[in-house]
Coordinates of N, CA, C and O in Angstrom, one line a residue:
M474 N 29.8 95.1 100.8 CA 28.3 94.6 101.4 C 27.5 96.1 100.6 O 28.0 97.2 100.8
T475 N 26.4 95.3 99.8 CA 25.7 96.3 99.0 C 24.2 96.3 99.7 O 23.2 95.2 99.4
L476 N 24.0 97.2 100.1 CA 22.5 97.2 101.1 C 21.5 97.8 99.9 O 22.0 98.8 99.0
S477 N 20.7 97.3 99.9 CA 19.1 98.1 99.1 C 18.2 97.7 100.1 O 18.0 96.9 100.7
L478 N 16.8 98.5 99.7 CA 15.7 98.9 100.1 C 14.9 98.2 99.7 O 14.4 98.9 98.3
Q479 N 13.7 97.7 100.1 CA 12.4 97.9 99.5 C 11.3 98.1 100.4 O 10.9 97.4 101.3
S480 N 10.6 99.0 99.8 CA 9.3 99.8 100.4 C 8.2 98.4 100.6 O 7.9 97.5 99.7
I481 N 7.6 98.4 101.9 CA 6.9 97.5 102.4 C 5.9 97.9 103.5 O 6.0 98.9 104.1
R482 N 4.5 97.8 103.4 CA 3.6 98.0 104.5 C 3.6 96.7 105.4 O 3.7 95.5 105.0
I483 N 3.7 96.5 106.5 CA 3.5 95.4 107.7 C 2.4 95.7 108.7 O 2.1 96.6 109.2
R484 N 1.8 94.8 108.7 CA 0.6 94.4 109.4 C 1.3 94.4 110.9 O 1.6 93.4 111.6
T485 N 1.4 95.5 111.9 CA 2.1 95.3 113.2 C 1.1 95.4 114.5 O 1.1 95.1 115.4
G486 N -0.4 96.0 114.0 CA -1.5 95.7 114.7 C -1.4 97.1 115.4 O -2.0 97.4 116.5
S487 N -0.6 98.0 114.9 CA -0.7 99.6 115.7 C -0.7 100.4 114.2 O -0.7 100.1 113.1
S488 N -0.3 101.8 114.4 CA -0.3 102.6 113.1 C 0.8 102.7 112.4 O 1.3 103.5 111.7
D489 N 1.9 102.0 113.0 CA 3.2 101.7 112.7 C 2.9 100.7 111.5 O 3.1 99.7 111.6
E490 N 3.2 101.4 109.9 CA 3.1 100.2 109.1 C 3.7 100.5 107.9 O 4.1 99.5 107.2
E491 N 4.8 101.6 107.9 CA 5.4 101.9 106.8 C 6.9 101.4 106.9 O 7.4 101.3 108.1
G492 N 7.1 100.3 105.9 CA 8.3 99.4 106.0 C 9.3 99.4 105.3 O 8.9 99.9 103.9
R493 N 10.2 99.0 105.6 CA 11.6 98.5 104.5 C 12.4 97.3 104.8 O 12.6 97.0 106.1
L494 N 12.2 96.4 104.0 CA 13.1 95.4 103.6 C 14.5 95.7 103.3 O 14.6 96.3 102.3
V495 N 15.6 95.3 104.2 CA 16.6 95.7 103.9 C 17.6 94.4 103.6 O 17.9 93.6 104.3
M496 N 17.9 94.4 102.2 CA 18.6 93.3 101.5 C 20.2 93.4 101.5 O 20.5 94.6 101.3
D497 N 21.0 92.5 101.5 CA 22.3 92.3 101.1 C 22.6 91.7 99.8 O 22.8 90.4 100.4
E498 N 22.6 92.1 98.8 CA 22.9 91.3 97.8 C 21.9 90.3 97.7 O 22.2 89.0 97.0
G499 N 20.7 90.3 97.7 CA 19.2 89.5 97.6 C 18.9 88.9 98.6 O 18.0 88.2 98.7
L500 N 19.8 89.0 99.9 CA 19.5 88.3 101.2 C 18.9 89.4 102.1 O 19.5 90.1 102.3
L501 N 17.8 89.0 102.8 CA 17.2 89.6 103.3 C 18.1 89.4 104.8 O 18.3 88.6 105.4
V502 N 18.3 90.9 105.5 CA 19.1 91.1 106.7 C 18.3 91.7 107.6 O 18.6 91.5 109.0
A503 N 17.5 92.6 107.4 CA 16.8 93.5 108.6 C 15.4 93.6 107.6 O 15.3 93.9 106.7
I504 N 14.5 94.0 108.8 CA 13.2 94.7 108.3 C 13.1 96.2 109.5 O 13.0 95.9 110.7
L505 N 13.0 97.2 109.0 CA 12.8 98.5 109.6 C 11.3 98.7 109.4 O 10.6 98.8 108.6
I506 N 11.1 99.5 110.2 CA 9.4 100.4 110.3 C 9.7 101.8 110.9 O 10.4 102.1 111.8
Q507 N 8.7 102.4 110.3 CA 8.9 103.9 110.3 C 8.0 103.9 111.4 O 6.6 103.7 111.3
L508 N 8.2 104.8 112.6 CA 7.5 105.0 113.6 C 6.3 106.2 113.5 O 6.7 107.0 113.0
S509 N 5.3 105.8 113.8 CA 4.4 107.1 113.5 C 3.9 107.9 114.5 O 4.8 108.0 115.5
A510 N 3.1 108.6 114.3 CA 3.0 109.9 115.3 C 2.8 109.8 116.9 O 2.6 110.3 117.9
D511 N 2.3 108.5 117.0 CA 2.1 107.8 118.3 C 3.0 107.8 119.3 O 3.3 107.6 120.3
H512 N 4.5 108.2 118.5 CA 5.7 107.9 119.2 C 6.0 109.3 119.7 O 7.3 109.2 120.0
G513 N 5.3 110.1 119.4 CA 5.9 111.7 119.9 C 6.9 112.1 119.3 O 7.3 112.0 118.2
P514 N 8.2 112.4 120.3 CA 9.3 112.8 119.6 C 9.9 112.0 118.6 O 11.1 112.4 117.8
E515 N 10.1 110.6 118.6 CA 10.7 109.7 117.5 C 9.8 109.5 116.5 O 10.1 108.7 115.5
A516 N 8.5 110.0 116.3 CA 7.7 109.9 114.9 C 8.7 110.1 113.9 O 9.4 111.0 114.2
G517 N 8.6 109.6 113.0 CA 9.4 109.5 111.7 C 10.6 108.6 111.8 O 11.1 108.6 110.6
H518 N 11.1 108.5 113.0 CA 12.4 107.6 113.2 C 12.2 106.2 112.7 O 10.9 105.6 112.5
W519 N 13.2 105.3 112.7 CA 13.2 103.9 112.0 C 13.9 103.0 113.2 O 14.6 103.2 113.8
F520 N 12.6 102.4 113.2 CA 13.0 100.9 114.0 C 13.5 99.9 113.4 O 12.9 99.1 112.6
L521 N 14.5 99.2 114.1 CA 14.9 97.8 113.5 C 13.9 96.7 114.6 O 13.6 96.2 115.4
E522 N 12.7 96.2 113.5 CA 11.7 95.6 113.8 C 12.0 94.0 113.8 O 11.9 93.6 115.1
V523 N 13.2 93.6 113.0 CA 13.9 92.3 112.7 C 15.2 92.4 112.4 O 15.2 93.2 111.2
G524 N 16.0 91.9 112.7 CA 17.2 91.7 112.5 C 18.2 90.3 112.4 O 17.6 89.3 113.2
F525 N 18.7 89.9 111.2 CA 19.1 88.6 111.2 C 20.6 88.3 111.2 O 21.4 89.3 111.0
G526 N 20.9 87.1 111.6 CA 22.7 86.8 112.0 C 22.8 87.9 113.2 O 22.2 88.0 114.1
N527 N 24.2 88.6 112.8 CA 24.8 89.5 113.7 C 23.6 91.1 114.0 O 23.8 91.5 115.0
L528 N 22.7 91.0 113.2 CA 22.0 92.1 113.4 C 20.8 92.1 114.4 O 19.9 92.6 114.6
G529 N 20.6 90.9 115.3 CA 19.5 90.3 115.9 C 20.0 90.8 117.3 O 18.9 90.9 118.0
S530 N 21.3 91.3 117.7 CA 21.4 91.5 119.1 C 22.8 92.4 119.1 O 23.7 92.1 118.1
P531 N 23.2 93.7 119.8 CA 22.0 94.3 120.7 C 20.8 95.1 119.7 O 21.0 95.5 118.5
R532 N 19.5 95.2 120.3 CA 18.9 96.0 119.4 C 19.1 97.6 119.9 O 19.4 98.2 120.9
P533 N 19.5 98.4 119.0 CA 19.7 99.8 119.0 C 18.6 100.3 119.3 O 17.3 100.2 118.7
A534 N 18.7 101.7 119.2 CA 17.8 102.9 119.6 C 17.2 103.1 118.4 O 17.8 102.8 117.2
P535 N 16.0 103.8 118.3 CA 15.3 104.1 116.8 C 16.3 105.2 116.1 O 16.7 105.4 116.8
F536 N 16.3 105.3 115.1 CA 17.2 105.5 114.2 C 17.0 107.0 113.4 O 15.5 106.8 113.1
R537 N 17.5 107.8 113.5 CA 16.9 109.5 113.3 C 16.2 109.3 111.7 O 15.3 109.8 111.3
D538 N 17.0 108.3 110.7 CA 16.4 108.3 109.5 C 17.2 107.3 108.7 O 17.8 106.3 109.4
L539 N 16.8 106.8 107.3 CA 17.5 105.6 107.0 C 18.9 105.4 106.7 O 19.5 104.4 106.9
A540 N 19.3 106.5 106.6 CA 20.8 106.7 106.4 C 21.5 106.1 107.4 O 22.6 105.2 107.4
A541 N 21.0 106.6 108.5 CA 21.6 106.0 109.8 C 21.3 104.9 110.2 O 22.2 103.8 110.6
A542 N 20.1 104.3 109.8 CA 20.1 103.0 110.4 C 21.0 101.8 109.1 O 21.4 101.1 109.6
L543 N 21.0 102.3 107.9 CA 21.8 101.5 107.0 C 23.0 101.8 107.4 O 24.1 100.6 107.3
A544 N 23.7 102.5 108.1 CA 24.9 103.1 108.5 C 25.5 101.7 109.5 O 26.4 101.1 109.7
W545 N 24.3 101.8 110.3 CA 24.4 100.8 111.7 C 24.2 99.3 110.9 O 25.1 98.4 111.7
I546 N 23.5 99.0 109.9 CA 23.4 97.6 109.4 C 24.6 96.9 109.0 O 25.4 96.0 109.1
A547 N 25.2 98.2 108.1 CA 26.5 97.8 107.6 C 27.5 97.5 108.7 O 28.5 96.6 108.2
T548 N 27.6 98.4 109.6 CA 28.8 98.4 110.6 C 28.4 97.0 111.5 O 29.3 96.2 111.8
Q549 N 27.4 96.6 111.9 CA 26.9 95.3 112.7 C 27.1 94.3 111.9 O 27.9 93.5 112.5
A550 N 26.9 94.3 110.9 CA 26.8 93.2 109.8 C 28.5 92.7 109.7 O 28.4 91.4 109.9
D551 N 29.6 93.6 109.5 CA 30.8 93.3 109.5 C 31.5 93.2 110.9 O 32.6 92.6 110.8
T552 N 30.4 93.1 112.1 CA 31.0 92.7 113.2 C 31.2 91.2 113.7 O 30.1 90.6 113.5
P553 N 32.5 90.7 114.2 CA 32.7 89.6 114.8 C 31.4 88.9 115.6 O 31.1 89.5 116.3
S554 N 30.9 87.8 115.1 CA 30.1 87.4 116.1 C 30.3 87.2 117.6 O 31.4 87.2 117.9
G555 N 29.4 87.4 118.2 CA 29.7 87.8 119.9 C 30.1 89.3 120.2 O 30.2 89.7 121.2
E556 N 30.3 90.3 119.2 CA 30.6 91.6 119.4 C 29.4 92.4 119.0 O 28.9 91.7 118.3
G557 N 29.2 93.7 119.6 CA 28.2 94.5 119.0 C 28.4 95.9 118.7 O 29.9 96.3 119.3
V558 N 27.9 96.5 118.4 CA 28.1 98.3 118.2 C 26.9 98.9 118.5 O 25.5 98.5 117.8
R559 N 27.1 99.8 119.6 CA 25.9 100.7 120.2 C 26.4 102.0 119.9 O 27.5 102.2 120.4
D560 N 25.7 103.1 119.4 CA 25.9 104.5 119.6 C 27.3 104.7 119.0 O 28.3 105.5 119.1
G561 N 27.8 103.8 118.0 CA 28.9 104.0 116.7 C 30.3 103.6 117.7 O 31.3 103.7 117.4
V562 N 29.8 102.8 118.8 CA 30.9 102.3 119.9 C 30.9 101.1 119.9 O 29.7 100.4 120.0
R563 N 32.2 100.1 119.1 CA 32.1 98.7 119.2 C 32.4 98.5 120.8 O 33.2 98.8 121.7
R564 N 31.4 97.5 120.9 CA 31.4 96.8 122.6 C 31.7 95.2 122.7 O 30.9 94.6 121.6
P565 N 32.6 95.0 123.5 CA 32.7 93.2 123.2 C 31.5 92.6 123.9 O 30.3 93.1 124.5

């Protein structure tokens, strides 16, 4: 899996507009959005706005940084369908 990011602004209807398209070898696999100051202690963290395929569920908590988000995406995308990974722990 080779993940790449593309910066994009997203119309969310809130002050959360800074986003990243996450691509795996040219295929869109997820959309991340950076949480604004409106989110208090989670400001600056990254939220999985949309995940495709195995990334659609479970929905993880916001990630501290993009590196953590990409690590989760890589792990989750490699997880067989029907399983999930939360907090670094594989769950059936």
